[in-house]
GROMACS .gro file of C-alpha atoms in nm:
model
  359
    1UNK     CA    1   5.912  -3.517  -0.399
    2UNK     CA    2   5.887  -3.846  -0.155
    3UNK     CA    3   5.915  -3.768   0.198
    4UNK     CA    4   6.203  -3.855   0.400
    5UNK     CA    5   6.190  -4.256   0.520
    6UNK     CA    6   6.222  -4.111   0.908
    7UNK     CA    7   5.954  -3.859   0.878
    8UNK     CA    8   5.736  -4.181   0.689
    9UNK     CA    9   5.806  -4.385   1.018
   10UNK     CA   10   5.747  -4.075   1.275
   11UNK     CA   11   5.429  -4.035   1.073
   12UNK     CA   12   5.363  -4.384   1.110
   13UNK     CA   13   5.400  -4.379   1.427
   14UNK     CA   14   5.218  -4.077   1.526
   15UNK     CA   15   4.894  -4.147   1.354
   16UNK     CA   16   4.900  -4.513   1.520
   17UNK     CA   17   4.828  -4.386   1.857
   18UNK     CA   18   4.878  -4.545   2.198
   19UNK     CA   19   4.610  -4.810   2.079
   20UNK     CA   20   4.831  -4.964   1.841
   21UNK     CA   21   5.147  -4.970   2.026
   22UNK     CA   22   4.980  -5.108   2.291
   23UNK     CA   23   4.895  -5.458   2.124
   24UNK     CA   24   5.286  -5.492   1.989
   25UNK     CA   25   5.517  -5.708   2.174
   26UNK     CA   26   5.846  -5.529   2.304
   27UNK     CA   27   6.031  -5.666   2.026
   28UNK     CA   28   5.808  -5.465   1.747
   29UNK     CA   29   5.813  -5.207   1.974
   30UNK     CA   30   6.184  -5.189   1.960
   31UNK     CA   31   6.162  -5.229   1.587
   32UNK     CA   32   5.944  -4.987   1.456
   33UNK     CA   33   6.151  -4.708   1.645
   34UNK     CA   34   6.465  -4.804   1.498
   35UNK     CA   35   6.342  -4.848   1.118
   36UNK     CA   36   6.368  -4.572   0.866
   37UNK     CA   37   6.063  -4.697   0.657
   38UNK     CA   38   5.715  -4.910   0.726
   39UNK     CA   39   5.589  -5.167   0.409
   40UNK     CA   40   5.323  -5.417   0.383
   41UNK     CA   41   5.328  -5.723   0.197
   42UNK     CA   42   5.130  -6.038   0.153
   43UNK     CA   43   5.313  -6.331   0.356
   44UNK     CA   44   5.262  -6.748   0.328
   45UNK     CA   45   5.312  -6.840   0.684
   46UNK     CA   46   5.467  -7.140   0.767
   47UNK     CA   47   5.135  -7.332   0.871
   48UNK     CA   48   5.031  -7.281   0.514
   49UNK     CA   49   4.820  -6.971   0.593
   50UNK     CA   50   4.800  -6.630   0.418
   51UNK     CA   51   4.792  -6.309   0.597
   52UNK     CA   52   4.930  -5.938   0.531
   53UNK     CA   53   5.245  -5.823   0.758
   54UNK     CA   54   5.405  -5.458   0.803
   55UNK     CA   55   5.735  -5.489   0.793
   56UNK     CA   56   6.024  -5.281   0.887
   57UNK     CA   57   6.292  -5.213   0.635
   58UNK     CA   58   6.544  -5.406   0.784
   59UNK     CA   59   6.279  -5.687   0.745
   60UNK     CA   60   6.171  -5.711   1.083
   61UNK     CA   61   5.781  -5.781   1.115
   62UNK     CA   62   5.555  -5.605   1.324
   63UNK     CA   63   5.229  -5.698   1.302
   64UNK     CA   64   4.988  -5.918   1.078
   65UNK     CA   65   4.645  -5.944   0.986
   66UNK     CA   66   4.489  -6.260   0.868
   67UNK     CA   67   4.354  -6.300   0.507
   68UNK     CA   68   4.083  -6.597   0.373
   69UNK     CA   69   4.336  -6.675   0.071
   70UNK     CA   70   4.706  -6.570  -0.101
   71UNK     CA   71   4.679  -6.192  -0.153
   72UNK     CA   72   4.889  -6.040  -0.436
   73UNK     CA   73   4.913  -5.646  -0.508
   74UNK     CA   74   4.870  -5.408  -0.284
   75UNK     CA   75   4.783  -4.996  -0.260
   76UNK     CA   76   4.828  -4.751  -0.027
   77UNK     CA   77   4.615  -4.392   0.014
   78UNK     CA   78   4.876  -4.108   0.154
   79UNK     CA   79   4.595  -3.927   0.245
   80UNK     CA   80   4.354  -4.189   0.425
   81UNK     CA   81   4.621  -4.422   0.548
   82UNK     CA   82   4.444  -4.654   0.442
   83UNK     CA   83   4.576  -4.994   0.251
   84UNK     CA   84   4.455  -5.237   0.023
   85UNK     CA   85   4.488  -5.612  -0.014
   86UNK     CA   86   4.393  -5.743  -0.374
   87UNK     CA   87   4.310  -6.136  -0.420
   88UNK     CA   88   4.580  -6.329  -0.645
   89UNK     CA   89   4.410  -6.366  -0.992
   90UNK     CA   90   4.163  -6.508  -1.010
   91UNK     CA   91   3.993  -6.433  -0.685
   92UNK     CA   92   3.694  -6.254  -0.578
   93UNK     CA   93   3.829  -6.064  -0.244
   94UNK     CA   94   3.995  -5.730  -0.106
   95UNK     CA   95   4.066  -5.646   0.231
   96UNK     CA   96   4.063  -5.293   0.319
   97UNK     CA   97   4.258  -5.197   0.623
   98UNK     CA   98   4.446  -4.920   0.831
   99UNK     CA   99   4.796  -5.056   0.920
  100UNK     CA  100   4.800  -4.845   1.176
  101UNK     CA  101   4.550  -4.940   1.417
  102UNK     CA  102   4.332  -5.229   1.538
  103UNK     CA  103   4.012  -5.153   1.342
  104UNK     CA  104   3.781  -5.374   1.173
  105UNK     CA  105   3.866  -5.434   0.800
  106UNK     CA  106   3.675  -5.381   0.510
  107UNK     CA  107   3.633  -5.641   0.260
  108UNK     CA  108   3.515  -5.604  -0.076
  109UNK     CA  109   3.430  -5.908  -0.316
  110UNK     CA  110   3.404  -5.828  -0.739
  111UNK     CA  111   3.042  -5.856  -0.900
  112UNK     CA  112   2.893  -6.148  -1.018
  113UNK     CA  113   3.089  -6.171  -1.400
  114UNK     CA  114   3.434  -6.047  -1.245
  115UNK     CA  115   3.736  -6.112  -1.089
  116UNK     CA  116   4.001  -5.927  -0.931
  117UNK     CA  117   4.370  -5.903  -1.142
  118UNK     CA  118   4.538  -5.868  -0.827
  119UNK     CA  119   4.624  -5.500  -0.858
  120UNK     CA  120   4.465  -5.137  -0.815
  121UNK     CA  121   4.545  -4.772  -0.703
  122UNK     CA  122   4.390  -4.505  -0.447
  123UNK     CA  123   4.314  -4.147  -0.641
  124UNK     CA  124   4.475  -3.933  -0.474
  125UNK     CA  125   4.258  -3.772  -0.238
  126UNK     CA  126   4.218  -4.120  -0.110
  127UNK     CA  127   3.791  -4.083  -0.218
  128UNK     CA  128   3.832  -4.352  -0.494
  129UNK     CA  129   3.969  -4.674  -0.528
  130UNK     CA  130   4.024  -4.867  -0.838
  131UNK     CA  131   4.058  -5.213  -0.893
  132UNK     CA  132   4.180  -5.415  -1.249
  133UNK     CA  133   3.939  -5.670  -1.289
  134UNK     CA  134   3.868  -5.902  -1.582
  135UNK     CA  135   3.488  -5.928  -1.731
  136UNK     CA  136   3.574  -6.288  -1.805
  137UNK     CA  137   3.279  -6.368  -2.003
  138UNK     CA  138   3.313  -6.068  -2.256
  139UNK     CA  139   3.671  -6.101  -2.224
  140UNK     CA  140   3.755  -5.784  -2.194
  141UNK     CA  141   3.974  -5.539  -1.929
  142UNK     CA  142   3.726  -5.330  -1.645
  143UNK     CA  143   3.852  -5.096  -1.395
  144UNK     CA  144   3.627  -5.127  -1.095
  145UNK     CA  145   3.554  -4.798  -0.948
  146UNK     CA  146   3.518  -4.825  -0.525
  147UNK     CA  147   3.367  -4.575  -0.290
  148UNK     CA  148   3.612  -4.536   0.022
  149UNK     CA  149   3.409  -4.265   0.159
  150UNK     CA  150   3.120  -4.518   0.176
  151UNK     CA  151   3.266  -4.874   0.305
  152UNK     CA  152   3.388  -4.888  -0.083
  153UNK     CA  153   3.043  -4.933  -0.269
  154UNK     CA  154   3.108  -5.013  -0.584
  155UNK     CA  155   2.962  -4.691  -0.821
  156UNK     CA  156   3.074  -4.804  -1.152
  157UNK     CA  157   3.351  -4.927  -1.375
  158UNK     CA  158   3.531  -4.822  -1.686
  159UNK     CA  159   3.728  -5.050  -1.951
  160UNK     CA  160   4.054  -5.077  -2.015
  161UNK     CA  161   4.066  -5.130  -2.405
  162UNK     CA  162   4.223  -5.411  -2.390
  163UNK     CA  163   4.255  -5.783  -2.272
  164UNK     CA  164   4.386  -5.938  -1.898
  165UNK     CA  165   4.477  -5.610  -1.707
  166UNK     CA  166   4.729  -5.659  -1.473
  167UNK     CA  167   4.901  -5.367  -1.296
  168UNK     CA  168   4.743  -5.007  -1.308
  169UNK     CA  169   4.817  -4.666  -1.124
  170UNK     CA  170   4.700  -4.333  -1.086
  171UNK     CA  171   4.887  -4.015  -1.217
  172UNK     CA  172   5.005  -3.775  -0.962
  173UNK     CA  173   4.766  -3.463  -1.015
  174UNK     CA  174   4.455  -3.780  -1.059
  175UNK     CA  175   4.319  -3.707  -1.385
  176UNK     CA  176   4.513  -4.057  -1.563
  177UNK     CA  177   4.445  -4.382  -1.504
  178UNK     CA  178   4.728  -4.563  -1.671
  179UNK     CA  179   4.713  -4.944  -1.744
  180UNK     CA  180   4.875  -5.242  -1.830
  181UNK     CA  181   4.712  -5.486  -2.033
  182UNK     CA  182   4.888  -5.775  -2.062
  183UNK     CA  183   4.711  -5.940  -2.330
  184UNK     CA  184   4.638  -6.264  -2.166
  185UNK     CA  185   4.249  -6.436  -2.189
  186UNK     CA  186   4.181  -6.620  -1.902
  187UNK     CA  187   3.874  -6.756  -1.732
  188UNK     CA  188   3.796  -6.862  -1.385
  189UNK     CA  189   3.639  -7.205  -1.548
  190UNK     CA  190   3.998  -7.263  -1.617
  191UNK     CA  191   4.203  -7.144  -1.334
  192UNK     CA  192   4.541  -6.961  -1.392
  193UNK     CA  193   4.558  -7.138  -1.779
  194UNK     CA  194   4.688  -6.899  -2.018
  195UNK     CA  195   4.450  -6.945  -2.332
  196UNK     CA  196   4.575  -6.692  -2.596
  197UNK     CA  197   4.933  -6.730  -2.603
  198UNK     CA  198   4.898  -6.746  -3.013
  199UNK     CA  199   4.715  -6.435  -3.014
  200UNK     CA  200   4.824  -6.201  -2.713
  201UNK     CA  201   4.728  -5.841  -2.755
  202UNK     CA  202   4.976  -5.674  -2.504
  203UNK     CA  203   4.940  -5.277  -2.486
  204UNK     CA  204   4.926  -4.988  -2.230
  205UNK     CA  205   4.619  -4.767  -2.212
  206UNK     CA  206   4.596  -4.422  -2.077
  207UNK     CA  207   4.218  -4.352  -1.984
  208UNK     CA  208   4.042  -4.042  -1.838
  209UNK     CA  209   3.972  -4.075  -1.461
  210UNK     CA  210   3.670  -3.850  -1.502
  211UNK     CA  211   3.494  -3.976  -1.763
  212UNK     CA  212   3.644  -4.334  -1.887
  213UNK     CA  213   3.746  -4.236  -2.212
  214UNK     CA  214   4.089  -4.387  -2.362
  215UNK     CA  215   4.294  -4.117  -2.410
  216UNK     CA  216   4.603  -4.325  -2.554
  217UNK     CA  217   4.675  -4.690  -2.607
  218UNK     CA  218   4.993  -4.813  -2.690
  219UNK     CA  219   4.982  -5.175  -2.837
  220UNK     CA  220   5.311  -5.336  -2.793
  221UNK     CA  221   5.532  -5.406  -3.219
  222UNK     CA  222   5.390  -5.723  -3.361
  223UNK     CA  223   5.727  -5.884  -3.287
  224UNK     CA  224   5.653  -5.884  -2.923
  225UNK     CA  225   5.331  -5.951  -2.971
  226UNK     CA  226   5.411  -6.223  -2.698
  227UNK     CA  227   5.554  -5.963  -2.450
  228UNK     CA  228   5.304  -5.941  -2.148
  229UNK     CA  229   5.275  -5.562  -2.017
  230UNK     CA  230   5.300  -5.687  -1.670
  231UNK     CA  231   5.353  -5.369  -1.409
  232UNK     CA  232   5.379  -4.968  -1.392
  233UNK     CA  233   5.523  -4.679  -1.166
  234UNK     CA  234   5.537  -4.365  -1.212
  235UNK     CA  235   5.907  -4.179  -1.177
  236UNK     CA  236   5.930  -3.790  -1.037
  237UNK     CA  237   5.916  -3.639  -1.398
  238UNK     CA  238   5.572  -3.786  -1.479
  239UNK     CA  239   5.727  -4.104  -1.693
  240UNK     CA  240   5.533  -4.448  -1.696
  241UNK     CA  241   5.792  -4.719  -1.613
  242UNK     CA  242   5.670  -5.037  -1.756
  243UNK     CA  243   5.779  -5.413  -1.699
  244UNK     CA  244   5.716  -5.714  -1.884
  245UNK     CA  245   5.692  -6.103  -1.883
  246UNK     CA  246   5.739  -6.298  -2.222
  247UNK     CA  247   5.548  -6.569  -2.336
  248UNK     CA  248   5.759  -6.644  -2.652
  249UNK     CA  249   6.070  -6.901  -2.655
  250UNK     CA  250   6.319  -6.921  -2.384
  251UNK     CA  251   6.584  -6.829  -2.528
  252UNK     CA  252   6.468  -6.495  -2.689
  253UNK     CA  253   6.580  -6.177  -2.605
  254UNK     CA  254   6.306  -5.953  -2.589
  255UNK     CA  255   6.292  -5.617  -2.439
  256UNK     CA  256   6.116  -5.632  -2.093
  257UNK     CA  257   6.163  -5.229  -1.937
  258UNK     CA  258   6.046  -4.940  -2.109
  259UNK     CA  259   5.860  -4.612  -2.000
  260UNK     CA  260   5.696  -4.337  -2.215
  261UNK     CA  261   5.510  -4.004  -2.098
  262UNK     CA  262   5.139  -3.913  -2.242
  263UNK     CA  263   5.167  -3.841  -2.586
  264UNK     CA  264   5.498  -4.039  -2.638
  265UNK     CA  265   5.557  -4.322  -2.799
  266UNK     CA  266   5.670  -4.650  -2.614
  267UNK     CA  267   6.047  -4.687  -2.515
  268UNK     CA  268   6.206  -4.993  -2.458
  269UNK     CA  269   6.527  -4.951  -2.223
  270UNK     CA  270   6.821  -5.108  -2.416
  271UNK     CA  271   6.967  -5.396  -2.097
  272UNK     CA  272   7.285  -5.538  -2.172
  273UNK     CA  273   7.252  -5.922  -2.296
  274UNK     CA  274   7.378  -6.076  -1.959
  275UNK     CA  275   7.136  -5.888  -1.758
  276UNK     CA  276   6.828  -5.940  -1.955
  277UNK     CA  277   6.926  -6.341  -1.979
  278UNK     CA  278   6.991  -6.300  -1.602
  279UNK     CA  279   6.623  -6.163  -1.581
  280UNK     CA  280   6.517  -6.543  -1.752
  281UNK     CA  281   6.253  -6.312  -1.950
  282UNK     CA  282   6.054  -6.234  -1.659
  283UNK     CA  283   6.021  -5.918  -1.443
  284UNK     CA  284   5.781  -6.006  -1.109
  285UNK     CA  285   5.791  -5.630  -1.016
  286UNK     CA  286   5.892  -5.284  -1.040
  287UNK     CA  287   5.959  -4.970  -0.853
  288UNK     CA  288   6.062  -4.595  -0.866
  289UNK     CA  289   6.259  -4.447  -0.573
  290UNK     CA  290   6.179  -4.075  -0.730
  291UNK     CA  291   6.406  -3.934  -0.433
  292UNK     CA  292   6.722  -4.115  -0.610
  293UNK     CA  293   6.606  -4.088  -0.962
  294UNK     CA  294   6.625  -4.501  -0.990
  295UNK     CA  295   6.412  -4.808  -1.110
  296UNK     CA  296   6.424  -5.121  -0.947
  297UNK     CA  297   6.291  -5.426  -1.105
  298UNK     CA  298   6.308  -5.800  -0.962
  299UNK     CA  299   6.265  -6.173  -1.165
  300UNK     CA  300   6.203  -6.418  -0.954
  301UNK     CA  301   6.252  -6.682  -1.206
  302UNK     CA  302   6.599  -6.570  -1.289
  303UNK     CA  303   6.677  -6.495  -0.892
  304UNK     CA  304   6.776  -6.161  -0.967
  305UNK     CA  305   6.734  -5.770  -0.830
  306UNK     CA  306   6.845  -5.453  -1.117
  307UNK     CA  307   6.860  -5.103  -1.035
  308UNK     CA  308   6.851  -4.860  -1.334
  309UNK     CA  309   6.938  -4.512  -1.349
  310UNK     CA  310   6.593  -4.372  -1.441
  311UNK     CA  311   6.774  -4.036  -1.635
  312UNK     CA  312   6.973  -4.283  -1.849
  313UNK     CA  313   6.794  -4.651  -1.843
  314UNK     CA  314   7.179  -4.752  -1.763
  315UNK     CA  315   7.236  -5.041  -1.511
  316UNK     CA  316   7.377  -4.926  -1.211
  317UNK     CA  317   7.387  -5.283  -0.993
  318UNK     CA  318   7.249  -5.626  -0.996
  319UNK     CA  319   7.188  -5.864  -0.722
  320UNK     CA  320   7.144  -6.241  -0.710
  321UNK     CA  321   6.825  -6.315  -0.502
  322UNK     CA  322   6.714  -6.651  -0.494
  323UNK     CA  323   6.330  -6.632  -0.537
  324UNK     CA  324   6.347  -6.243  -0.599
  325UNK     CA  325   5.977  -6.090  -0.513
  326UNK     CA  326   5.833  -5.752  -0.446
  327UNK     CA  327   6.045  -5.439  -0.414
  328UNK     CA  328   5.977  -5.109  -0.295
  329UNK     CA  329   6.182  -4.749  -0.238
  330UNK     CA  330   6.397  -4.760   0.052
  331UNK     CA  331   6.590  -4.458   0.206
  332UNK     CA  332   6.857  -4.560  -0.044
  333UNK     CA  333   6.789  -4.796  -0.342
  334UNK     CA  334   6.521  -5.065  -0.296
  335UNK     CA  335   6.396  -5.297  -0.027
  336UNK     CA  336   6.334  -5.640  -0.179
  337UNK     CA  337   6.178  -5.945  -0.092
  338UNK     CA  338   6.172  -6.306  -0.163
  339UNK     CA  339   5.946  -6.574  -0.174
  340UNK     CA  340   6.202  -6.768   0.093
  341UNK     CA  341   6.128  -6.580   0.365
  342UNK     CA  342   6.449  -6.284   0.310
  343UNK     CA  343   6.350  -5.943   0.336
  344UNK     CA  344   6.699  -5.710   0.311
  345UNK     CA  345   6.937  -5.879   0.577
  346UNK     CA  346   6.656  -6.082   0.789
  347UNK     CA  347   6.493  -6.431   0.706
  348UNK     CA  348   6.169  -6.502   0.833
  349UNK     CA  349   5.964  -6.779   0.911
  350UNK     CA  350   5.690  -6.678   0.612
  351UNK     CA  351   5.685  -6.670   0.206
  352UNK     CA  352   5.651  -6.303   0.136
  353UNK     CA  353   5.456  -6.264  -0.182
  354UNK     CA  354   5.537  -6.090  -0.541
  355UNK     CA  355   5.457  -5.717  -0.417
  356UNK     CA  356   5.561  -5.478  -0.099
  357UNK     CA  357   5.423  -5.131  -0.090
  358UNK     CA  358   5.558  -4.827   0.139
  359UNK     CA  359   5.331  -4.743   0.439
   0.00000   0.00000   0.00000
């Protein structure tokens, strides 16, 4: 069960110490009190800059922490605090930081041979962090496996069984690593270029957190074989919610949310024809508020925010959002972003990127 938003901020709050609130202006100050929940989220400033802001969930930003480059997914540990910063594909970099106080960051770069995808997950004792990374040479999914007990050494890595992971979490009790490979090849040599699109392989592996083994892969019906398995949460009952970007002609009408459990098969949540053309075949994110039993998903290309019912894949509300970005669980239905600056009912000054996590 998700804690309470107020007892997330008290939390917060508490385990920043005097320190912290000592370097915030009276106007965070005044802020962070008030707000029912604390996110982070990569931000575009308006000198062209990158950096990583917590942000209240009125939209109201407290602090920031510069980055070298445009971040893209982030992760949080419940148990450490701490949060992670992944590179936008295809960079090298992850900054490693505690939102709640003023100490030094860690950052991480991939081997030589790798790249971050821009995505990754704490276990959940906080000891572990792993990162989806592409092995661009062998072209081929890795899961980097980072020690946060030991500045994050990097002590191994596992594949993924598939091609361009993307999005990955953990299971709640830790033993599943659960992955979405969106069945892209791409190569640093050739920036962001998309060089399969005639032969995607699209699927969603379950893999053993222990060992590395593949314990199920789900490869998406040949008829979408150009349906990109793009992002994954996790809903209260132990589901896989799964979102998708397709790579096929405009105006199809593919499916693009689904979920299935370990040892189910794949399925595809049936969107009425409006909403899915409103979604410009393209979800940029999704999110489980477990508390509500809901799913959230936002498409920035079609400028649009849906909220499912998670217990009957039924739409419940749509919003236009120009620019639609991350989204996240709020004390009631979702806090959204957009890459013009809105973030619920305040506009600011910076781009927030394609991802917010809860703090």
């Amino acid at each position: 069960m998700m804690r309470s938003a107020a007892i997330n901020r008290r939390s917060f709050v508490k385990a920043a110490g005097l320190g912290f609130l000592a370097t915030l202006t009276p106007r965070s100050l005044m802020a962070l009190e008030q707000t029912d929940a604390v996110y982070a989220s990569g931000i575009r400033a308006a000198d062209g800059s990158f950096a990583i802001a917590t942000v209240t969930e009125r939209g109201e930003i407290v602090d920031q922490m510069t980055l070298p480059a445009r971040a893209h997914g982030m992760a949080f540990s419940a148990s450490t605090g701490k949060t992670v910063a992944f590179a936008r594909r295809p960079g090298t970099f992850a900054m490693i930081f505690d939102p709640r106080n003023k100490g030094e960051p860690v950052a991480i770069s991939s081997p030589e041979g790798r790249h971050f995808y821009g995505h990754g997950a704490f276990s959940p004792d906080g000891r572990l962090l792993y990162a989806s990374e592409n092995d661009f040479d062998g072209n081929r999914g890795m899961i980097g496996l980072y020690d946060a007990t030991d500045r994050f050494t990097r002590i191994g890595e596992f594949e993924t069984y598939g091609i361009g992971p993307h999005d990955m979490t953990v299971s709640d009790d830790g033993r599943l690593l659960i992955v979405a490979n969106g069945g892209i090849e791409t190569h640093p040599d050739f920036g962001r270029t998309k060089l399969n699109l005639g032969e995607m392989q699209p699927s969603l592996a379950l893999i053993d957190s222990a060992t590395g083994a593949l314990i199920e892969k789900h490869v998406l019906p040949a008829e979408w074989a150009e349906l990109s398995t793009r992002h994954v949460d996790l809903d209260g009952e132990g589901r896989i919610w799964f979102a998708c970007q397709y790579e096929g002609h405009r105006k199809d009408l593919p499916p693009l949310v689904g979920h299935f459990a370990k040892g189910e098969n794949l399925s595809f949540i049936d969107l009425p024809e409006k909403t899915t053309r409103r979604l410009a075949n393209y979800v940029g994110a999704i999110a489980v508020n477990r508390s509500e039993c809901l799913v959230g998903i936002t498409s920035p290309k079609g400028g649009a925010s849906v909220t499912i019912d998670a217990r009957t894949g039924k739409v419940l509300a749509e919003a236009t959002i120009p620019d639609a970005a991350g989204i996240a669980p709020a004390k009631s239905g979702f806090a959204v972003s957009s890459y013009d600056g809105d973030f619920l009912s305040i506009r600011s000054d910076v781009a927030w990127d394609q991802h917010i996590v809860r703090i």
